[in-house]
mmCIF file of C-alpha atoms in Angstrom:
data_model
loop_
_atom_site.group_PDB
_atom_site.id
_atom_site.type_symbol
_atom_site.label_atom_id
_atom_site.label_comp_id
_atom_site.label_asym_id
_atom_site.label_seq_id
_atom_site.Cartn_x
_atom_site.Cartn_y
_atom_site.Cartn_z
ATOM 1 C CA MET D 128 -19.804 72.541 152.199
ATOM 2 C CA LYS D 129 -23.302 71.429 151.605
ATOM 3 C CA ARG D 130 -22.449 73.681 147.691
ATOM 4 C CA ILE D 131 -19.903 70.733 147.384
ATOM 5 C CA ALA D 132 -21.522 67.931 148.562
ATOM 6 C CA THR D 133 -24.742 68.567 145.848
ATOM 7 C CA VAL D 134 -22.203 69.298 143.163
ATOM 8 C CA PHE D 135 -20.775 65.666 143.530
ATOM 9 C CA VAL D 136 -24.074 64.260 144.137
ATOM 10 C CA ILE D 137 -25.785 65.432 140.800
ATOM 11 C CA ALA D 138 -22.761 64.738 139.088
ATOM 12 C CA PHE D 139 -22.901 60.802 140.674
ATOM 13 C CA LEU D 140 -26.403 60.118 139.703
ATOM 14 C CA PHE D 141 -25.563 62.001 136.184
ATOM 15 C CA GLY D 142 -23.086 59.379 135.711
ATOM 16 C CA ILE D 143 -25.056 56.239 136.782
ATOM 17 C CA GLY D 144 -28.435 57.366 134.915
ATOM 18 C CA LEU D 145 -26.536 57.627 131.301
ATOM 19 C CA LYS D 146 -24.927 54.255 131.286
ATOM 20 C CA ALA D 147 -23.795 53.022 128.351
ATOM 21 C CA GLU D 148 -25.930 50.715 126.318
ATOM 22 C CA ASN D 149 -23.071 49.043 124.322
ATOM 23 C CA THR D 150 -19.497 48.734 125.665
ATOM 24 C CA GLU D 151 -17.866 48.446 122.022
ATOM 25 C CA LEU D 152 -18.840 52.240 121.402
ATOM 26 C CA PRO D 153 -15.659 54.223 121.038
ATOM 27 C CA SER D 154 -13.897 56.014 123.695
ATOM 28 C CA SER D 155 -10.936 58.352 123.598
ATOM 29 C CA PHE D 156 -8.157 60.208 125.590
ATOM 30 C CA THR D 157 -6.662 63.201 124.649
ATOM 31 C CA VAL D 158 -3.789 65.090 126.480
ATOM 32 C CA THR D 159 -3.396 69.265 125.756
ATOM 33 C CA LEU D 160 -0.135 71.641 126.439
ATOM 34 C CA ALA D 161 -1.084 75.119 125.639
ATOM 35 C CA GLN D 162 0.664 77.927 126.309
ATOM 36 C CA ASP D 163 -0.840 82.201 126.257
ATOM 37 C CA PRO D 164 0.804 85.532 128.010
ATOM 38 C CA ALA D 165 -3.028 85.454 129.605
ATOM 39 C CA PHE D 166 -3.452 82.052 131.268
ATOM 40 C CA GLY D 167 0.141 80.821 131.226
ATOM 41 C CA PHE D 168 1.217 77.149 130.962
ATOM 42 C CA TYR D 169 -1.707 74.908 131.786
ATOM 43 C CA PRO D 170 -1.954 71.093 130.706
ATOM 44 C CA ALA D 171 -5.175 69.830 130.063
ATOM 45 C CA VAL D 172 -6.478 66.143 129.677
ATOM 46 C CA TYR D 173 -10.273 65.660 127.525
ATOM 47 C CA GLY D 174 -11.735 61.870 127.369
ATOM 48 C CA SER D 175 -14.916 60.615 126.704
ATOM 49 C CA ILE D 176 -16.766 57.301 126.538
ATOM 50 C CA GLY D 177 -19.775 56.491 124.375
ATOM 51 C CA LEU D 178 -22.676 55.725 125.403
ATOM 52 C CA SER D 179 -25.233 55.348 122.092
ATOM 53 C CA GLU D 180 -24.250 55.917 118.583
ATOM 54 C CA THR D 181 -24.799 60.065 118.651
ATOM 55 C CA THR D 182 -24.283 60.671 122.731
ATOM 56 C CA SER D 183 -20.788 59.630 124.791
ATOM 57 C CA LEU D 184 -19.837 60.472 128.202
ATOM 58 C CA THR D 185 -17.278 63.288 128.619
ATOM 59 C CA CYS D 186 -14.477 64.421 131.876
ATOM 60 C CA TYR D 187 -11.777 66.958 131.604
ATOM 61 C CA GLY D 188 -9.276 68.098 133.659
ATOM 62 C CA VAL D 189 -6.618 71.444 133.931
ATOM 63 C CA PHE D 190 -3.575 71.639 135.928
ATOM 64 C CA TRP D 191 -3.631 75.483 135.961
ATOM 65 C CA THR D 192 0.334 75.983 136.469
ATOM 66 C CA SER D 193 0.614 80.337 136.351
ATOM 67 C CA PRO D 194 1.519 81.576 140.039
ATOM 68 C CA GLY D 195 -1.096 84.220 138.952
ATOM 69 C CA THR D 196 -4.038 81.265 139.951
ATOM 70 C CA GLY D 197 -2.203 80.318 143.151
ATOM 71 C CA ASN D 198 -0.101 81.033 146.033
ATOM 72 C CA HIS D 199 2.174 84.129 145.331
ATOM 73 C CA SER D 200 1.646 85.874 148.414
ATOM 74 C CA SER D 201 5.795 85.821 148.721
ATOM 75 C CA VAL D 202 8.785 84.094 147.304
ATOM 76 C CA ASP D 203 9.097 80.704 148.969
ATOM 77 C CA LYS D 204 5.212 80.522 147.851
ATOM 78 C CA ILE D 205 4.827 80.921 144.334
ATOM 79 C CA GLY D 206 3.467 78.156 142.689
ATOM 80 C CA TYR D 207 1.833 77.005 145.678
ATOM 81 C CA ASP D 208 -1.969 76.452 146.421
ATOM 82 C CA LEU D 209 -2.414 76.254 141.742
ATOM 83 C CA LEU D 210 -6.075 75.940 140.729
ATOM 84 C CA THR D 211 -7.011 72.259 139.810
ATOM 85 C CA GLU D 212 -9.955 71.987 137.253
ATOM 86 C CA PHE D 213 -12.371 68.989 136.805
ATOM 87 C CA GLY D 214 -15.635 68.792 135.283
ATOM 88 C CA ILE D 215 -18.024 66.107 133.516
ATOM 89 C CA GLY D 216 -20.470 66.362 130.427
ATOM 90 C CA VAL D 217 -22.078 64.767 127.594
ATOM 91 C CA ASN D 218 -21.672 65.276 123.880
ATOM 92 C CA PHE D 219 -24.116 65.129 121.823
ATOM 93 C CA SER D 220 -23.306 64.698 117.675
ATOM 94 C CA MET D 221 -25.774 66.074 114.714
ATOM 95 C CA ILE D 222 -25.641 65.784 110.898
ATOM 96 C CA ASP D 223 -23.644 62.398 110.945
ATOM 97 C CA GLY D 224 -20.979 63.433 113.160
ATOM 98 C CA ALA D 225 -20.376 66.456 111.863
ATOM 99 C CA LEU D 226 -22.359 69.270 114.527
ATOM 100 C CA ASN D 227 -20.764 68.083 118.160
ATOM 101 C CA VAL D 228 -22.327 69.739 120.814
ATOM 102 C CA ASN D 229 -20.440 69.372 124.306
ATOM 103 C CA PRO D 230 -22.196 70.786 127.719
ATOM 104 C CA SER D 231 -20.195 69.831 130.754
ATOM 105 C CA LEU D 232 -19.645 71.512 134.576
ATOM 106 C CA GLY D 233 -16.703 71.104 136.124
ATOM 107 C CA LEU D 234 -15.310 72.182 139.790
ATOM 108 C CA ALA D 235 -11.914 73.592 140.568
ATOM 109 C CA ASN D 236 -10.223 73.732 143.877
ATOM 110 C CA GLY D 237 -7.430 76.260 145.155
ATOM 111 C CA ILE D 238 -7.281 79.842 146.212
ATOM 112 C CA TYR D 239 -8.023 82.362 143.012
ATOM 113 C CA GLN D 240 -11.805 82.994 143.132
ATOM 114 C CA SER D 241 -12.723 82.566 145.872
ATOM 115 C CA GLY D 242 -10.650 84.606 147.836
ATOM 116 C CA ALA D 243 -9.412 82.246 150.309
ATOM 117 C CA ASP D 244 -6.024 82.253 152.618
ATOM 118 C CA ARG D 245 -5.775 78.729 152.005
ATOM 119 C CA PRO D 246 -6.593 75.630 149.434
ATOM 120 C CA VAL D 247 -10.584 75.230 149.394
ATOM 121 C CA VAL D 248 -12.239 72.547 147.637
ATOM 122 C CA GLY D 249 -14.949 74.592 145.737
ATOM 123 C CA ASP D 250 -13.021 77.830 144.958
ATOM 124 C CA ASN D 251 -14.974 78.296 142.050
ATOM 125 C CA ILE D 252 -18.387 76.069 139.661
ATOM 126 C CA VAL D 253 -17.845 76.046 135.612
ATOM 127 C CA PRO D 254 -20.892 75.200 133.415
ATOM 128 C CA GLN D 255 -19.378 75.639 130.407
ATOM 129 C CA CYS D 256 -20.068 74.614 126.689
ATOM 130 C CA ALA D 257 -18.276 73.605 123.061
ATOM 131 C CA VAL D 258 -19.280 73.541 119.602
ATOM 132 C CA THR D 259 -17.605 71.966 116.595
ATOM 133 C CA TYR D 260 -18.648 71.862 113.308
ATOM 134 C CA THR D 261 -16.139 69.644 110.938
ATOM 135 C CA THR D 262 -16.506 69.520 107.396
ATOM 136 C CA GLU D 263 -14.100 67.987 105.137
ATOM 137 C CA SER D 264 -13.707 71.855 103.639
ATOM 138 C CA ILE D 265 -14.753 73.592 107.008
ATOM 139 C CA TYR D 266 -13.732 73.884 110.664
ATOM 140 C CA LEU D 267 -15.435 76.007 113.265
ATOM 141 C CA PRO D 268 -14.573 75.318 117.031
ATOM 142 C CA MET D 269 -16.613 77.547 119.563
ATOM 143 C CA TYR D 270 -17.210 77.597 123.502
ATOM 144 C CA ILE D 271 -18.055 79.891 126.432
ATOM 145 C CA ILE D 272 -16.863 79.030 129.709
ATOM 146 C CA TYR D 273 -18.281 80.909 132.605
ATOM 147 C CA TRP D 274 -15.572 80.579 136.181
ATOM 148 C CA LYS D 275 -18.009 80.944 139.024
ATOM 149 C CA ALA D 276 -17.007 81.745 143.032
ATOM 150 C CA LEU D 277 -18.312 79.273 144.360
ATOM 151 C CA ARG D 278 -17.345 79.994 148.082
ATOM 152 C CA LYS D 279 -16.814 83.050 149.638
ATOM 153 C CA GLU D 280 -13.565 83.438 151.372
ATOM 154 C CA GLY D 281 -11.929 86.343 151.727
ATOM 155 C CA PRO D 282 -13.907 90.240 150.550
ATOM 156 C CA VAL D 283 -12.649 90.174 146.883
ATOM 157 C CA THR D 284 -13.988 87.273 144.865
ATOM 158 C CA LEU D 285 -13.653 86.515 140.995
ATOM 159 C CA ASP D 286 -15.994 85.585 138.245
ATOM 160 C CA LEU D 287 -14.273 85.347 134.709
ATOM 161 C CA ILE D 288 -16.468 84.182 131.200
ATOM 162 C CA ASP D 289 -14.565 83.480 128.077
ATOM 163 C CA TRP D 290 -16.129 82.985 124.836
ATOM 164 C CA CYS D 291 -13.992 82.100 121.948
ATOM 165 C CA VAL D 292 -14.918 81.124 117.795
ATOM 166 C CA MET D 293 -12.377 79.944 115.615
ATOM 167 C CA PRO D 294 -13.683 79.865 112.232
ATOM 168 C CA GLY D 295 -11.567 78.118 109.745
ATOM 169 C CA LEU D 296 -10.607 76.265 106.264
ATOM 170 C CA ASN D 297 -9.039 72.855 106.169
ATOM 171 C CA VAL D 298 -6.869 72.936 103.167
ATOM 172 C CA ASN D 299 -6.200 69.744 103.220
ATOM 173 C CA LYS D 300 -6.151 66.987 105.928
ATOM 174 C CA ASN D 301 -3.242 67.735 107.047
ATOM 175 C CA LEU D 302 -3.076 71.812 107.365
ATOM 176 C CA THR D 303 -6.276 74.578 109.067
ATOM 177 C CA VAL D 304 -6.262 77.917 108.509
ATOM 178 C CA GLY D 305 -8.633 80.615 109.979
ATOM 179 C CA LEU D 306 -9.200 83.422 112.153
ATOM 180 C CA CYS D 307 -9.412 83.197 116.247
ATOM 181 C CA LEU D 308 -11.340 86.053 118.440
ATOM 182 C CA ASP D 309 -11.444 85.000 121.858
ATOM 183 C CA HIS D 310 -12.314 87.641 124.461
ATOM 184 C CA LEU D 311 -12.545 87.244 128.599
ATOM 185 C CA LEU D 312 -14.355 89.347 130.694
ATOM 186 C CA THR D 313 -13.548 89.336 134.596
ATOM 187 C CA THR D 314 -15.763 90.543 137.198
ATOM 188 C CA VAL D 315 -14.341 91.669 141.466
ATOM 189 C CA ASN D 316 -16.811 91.003 143.626
ATOM 190 C CA ALA D 317 -15.995 93.460 146.428
ATOM 191 C CA ASN D 318 -17.915 95.493 149.093
ATOM 192 C CA ASP D 319 -21.077 94.161 147.616
ATOM 193 C CA GLU D 320 -20.340 95.968 144.687
ATOM 194 C CA SER D 321 -19.265 94.371 141.188
ATOM 195 C CA LEU D 322 -17.158 95.338 138.339
ATOM 196 C CA THR D 323 -16.707 93.969 134.791
ATOM 197 C CA THR D 324 -13.679 94.912 132.028
ATOM 198 C CA THR D 325 -12.711 92.745 129.167
ATOM 199 C CA SER D 326 -9.191 91.494 130.208
ATOM 200 C CA TYR D 327 -8.583 90.950 126.708
ATOM 201 C CA LEU D 328 -10.262 90.825 123.080
ATOM 202 C CA TRP D 329 -7.975 88.554 121.026
ATOM 203 C CA LEU D 330 -8.165 88.699 116.874
ATOM 204 C CA GLY D 331 -5.832 87.100 114.951
ATOM 205 C CA PRO D 332 -5.148 84.411 112.367
ATOM 206 C CA TYR D 333 -4.351 80.351 113.317
ATOM 207 C CA LEU D 334 -2.173 77.396 111.721
ATOM 208 C CA LYS D 335 -3.534 74.184 112.513
ATOM 209 C CA LEU D 336 -0.978 70.829 111.591
ATOM 210 C CA ASN D 337 -2.659 67.790 111.728
ATOM 211 C CA ILE D 338 0.066 64.790 112.187
ATOM 212 C CA LYS D 339 -1.501 61.446 112.466
ATOM 213 C CA ASN D 340 -3.357 61.448 115.880
ATOM 214 C CA ALA D 341 -1.965 64.645 117.054
ATOM 215 C CA SER D 342 -2.365 68.188 116.346
ATOM 216 C CA VAL D 343 -0.437 71.626 116.565
ATOM 217 C CA SER D 344 -1.773 75.129 117.018
ATOM 218 C CA PHE D 345 -0.247 78.679 116.667
ATOM 219 C CA SER D 346 -2.330 82.154 116.966
ATOM 220 C CA ALA D 347 -0.531 85.467 117.374
ATOM 221 C CA GLY D 348 -2.096 88.965 116.537
ATOM 222 C CA LEU D 349 -4.052 92.008 118.482
ATOM 223 C CA ASP D 350 -4.752 92.053 122.200
ATOM 224 C CA LEU D 351 -7.463 94.993 120.644
ATOM 225 C CA VAL D 352 -7.770 96.186 124.306
ATOM 226 C CA ASP D 353 -5.939 99.327 124.479
ATOM 227 C CA TYR D 354 -3.714 100.453 127.691
ATOM 228 C CA THR D 355 -1.701 103.532 128.121
ATOM 229 C CA THR D 356 2.184 103.729 128.695
ATOM 230 C CA ILE D 357 3.660 105.301 131.304
ATOM 231 C CA SER D 358 6.094 107.122 129.773
ATOM 232 C CA ALA D 359 4.423 108.112 126.515
ATOM 233 C CA GLY D 360 0.813 108.783 128.090
ATOM 234 C CA GLU D 361 -0.109 107.040 124.645
ATOM 235 C CA ASP D 362 -2.801 104.322 123.833
ATOM 236 C CA GLN D 363 -1.033 101.429 122.409
ATOM 237 C CA ILE D 364 -2.455 97.998 121.444
ATOM 238 C CA LYS D 365 -1.000 94.678 122.603
ATOM 239 C CA ASP D 366 -0.248 91.536 121.331
ATOM 240 C CA TYR D 367 -1.254 87.988 121.828
ATOM 241 C CA TYR D 368 0.220 84.597 120.958
ATOM 242 C CA LYS D 369 -1.466 81.514 122.088
ATOM 243 C CA LEU D 370 0.726 77.441 121.178
ATOM 244 C CA THR D 371 -1.091 74.318 121.590
ATOM 245 C CA THR D 372 -0.559 70.836 120.952
ATOM 246 C CA SER D 373 -2.316 67.794 121.509
#
C-alpha cells in the first residue's frame, strides 16, 4: 500500500506543479470504443487541459471489459473484478503542432497481473509514451506501453509491453490509409523465474475515416506468430482485426 500511496502523492504534486497559466487555453475530451481479438472490447476516455501554447495536462481512463482481465474462475464470476485503468501525463507540442509527445503514468486496479484472488488497488502500474506526427499528407502515430505488476498477491504475476507504429498517408481531410505494426510481449513471473514470449505480432493495412469531430478506423491482416494446429500438426499464421471509433 505504501507504493500505491506514493504514486498518488506524486500524481497530486505533479498536477499542482503544472497549473495552467491561462484559463482560455483549449481543452478536449474524447471517448473511444475499440475491439480486437486480443483485448476484447475496451471503451476509453481521453482528456487534455491546456497549460501553455505548447503543453497540456492529459488524462485517460480505460474500461477493460474482457473476462480475461477479470475474474473468470466460474460461470457466476465471469465479468466480475474487471481491470480499471487511469492515468495522467503531459503533452508536448512541437514543430508548430505537427509533433506531439505525450508521456504518462497510469495505475490499473483489479486481479489480472498481481495474481490476486480478489480485486486490489494497484494491480499494475503503466508507464507509457505516445508520439504523433501529423502534416497535411502524413499521419504517423506510435506508442509504447508497459503494464508492470505493482503488487505480488499470488504465485504468478504478469508484465506486458505493447509497442505499435502506424504510418499513414492522408489522401484528403476525410480519408487516411496506412500500415499497422503492433507487437505485444508477455512476461510470466513464477517461482523466481521469468519467461517472456510474443503474444502477437500484427501486420496489416488500416483505413481511417474522419467525419467532422469523429473518426472510424479499421485494420486487419496477419498475426505473424505461428501456432501449431492440433489436427494437422502444421504451422499456420493467424489473422487479426481491430475496429476503433472516437
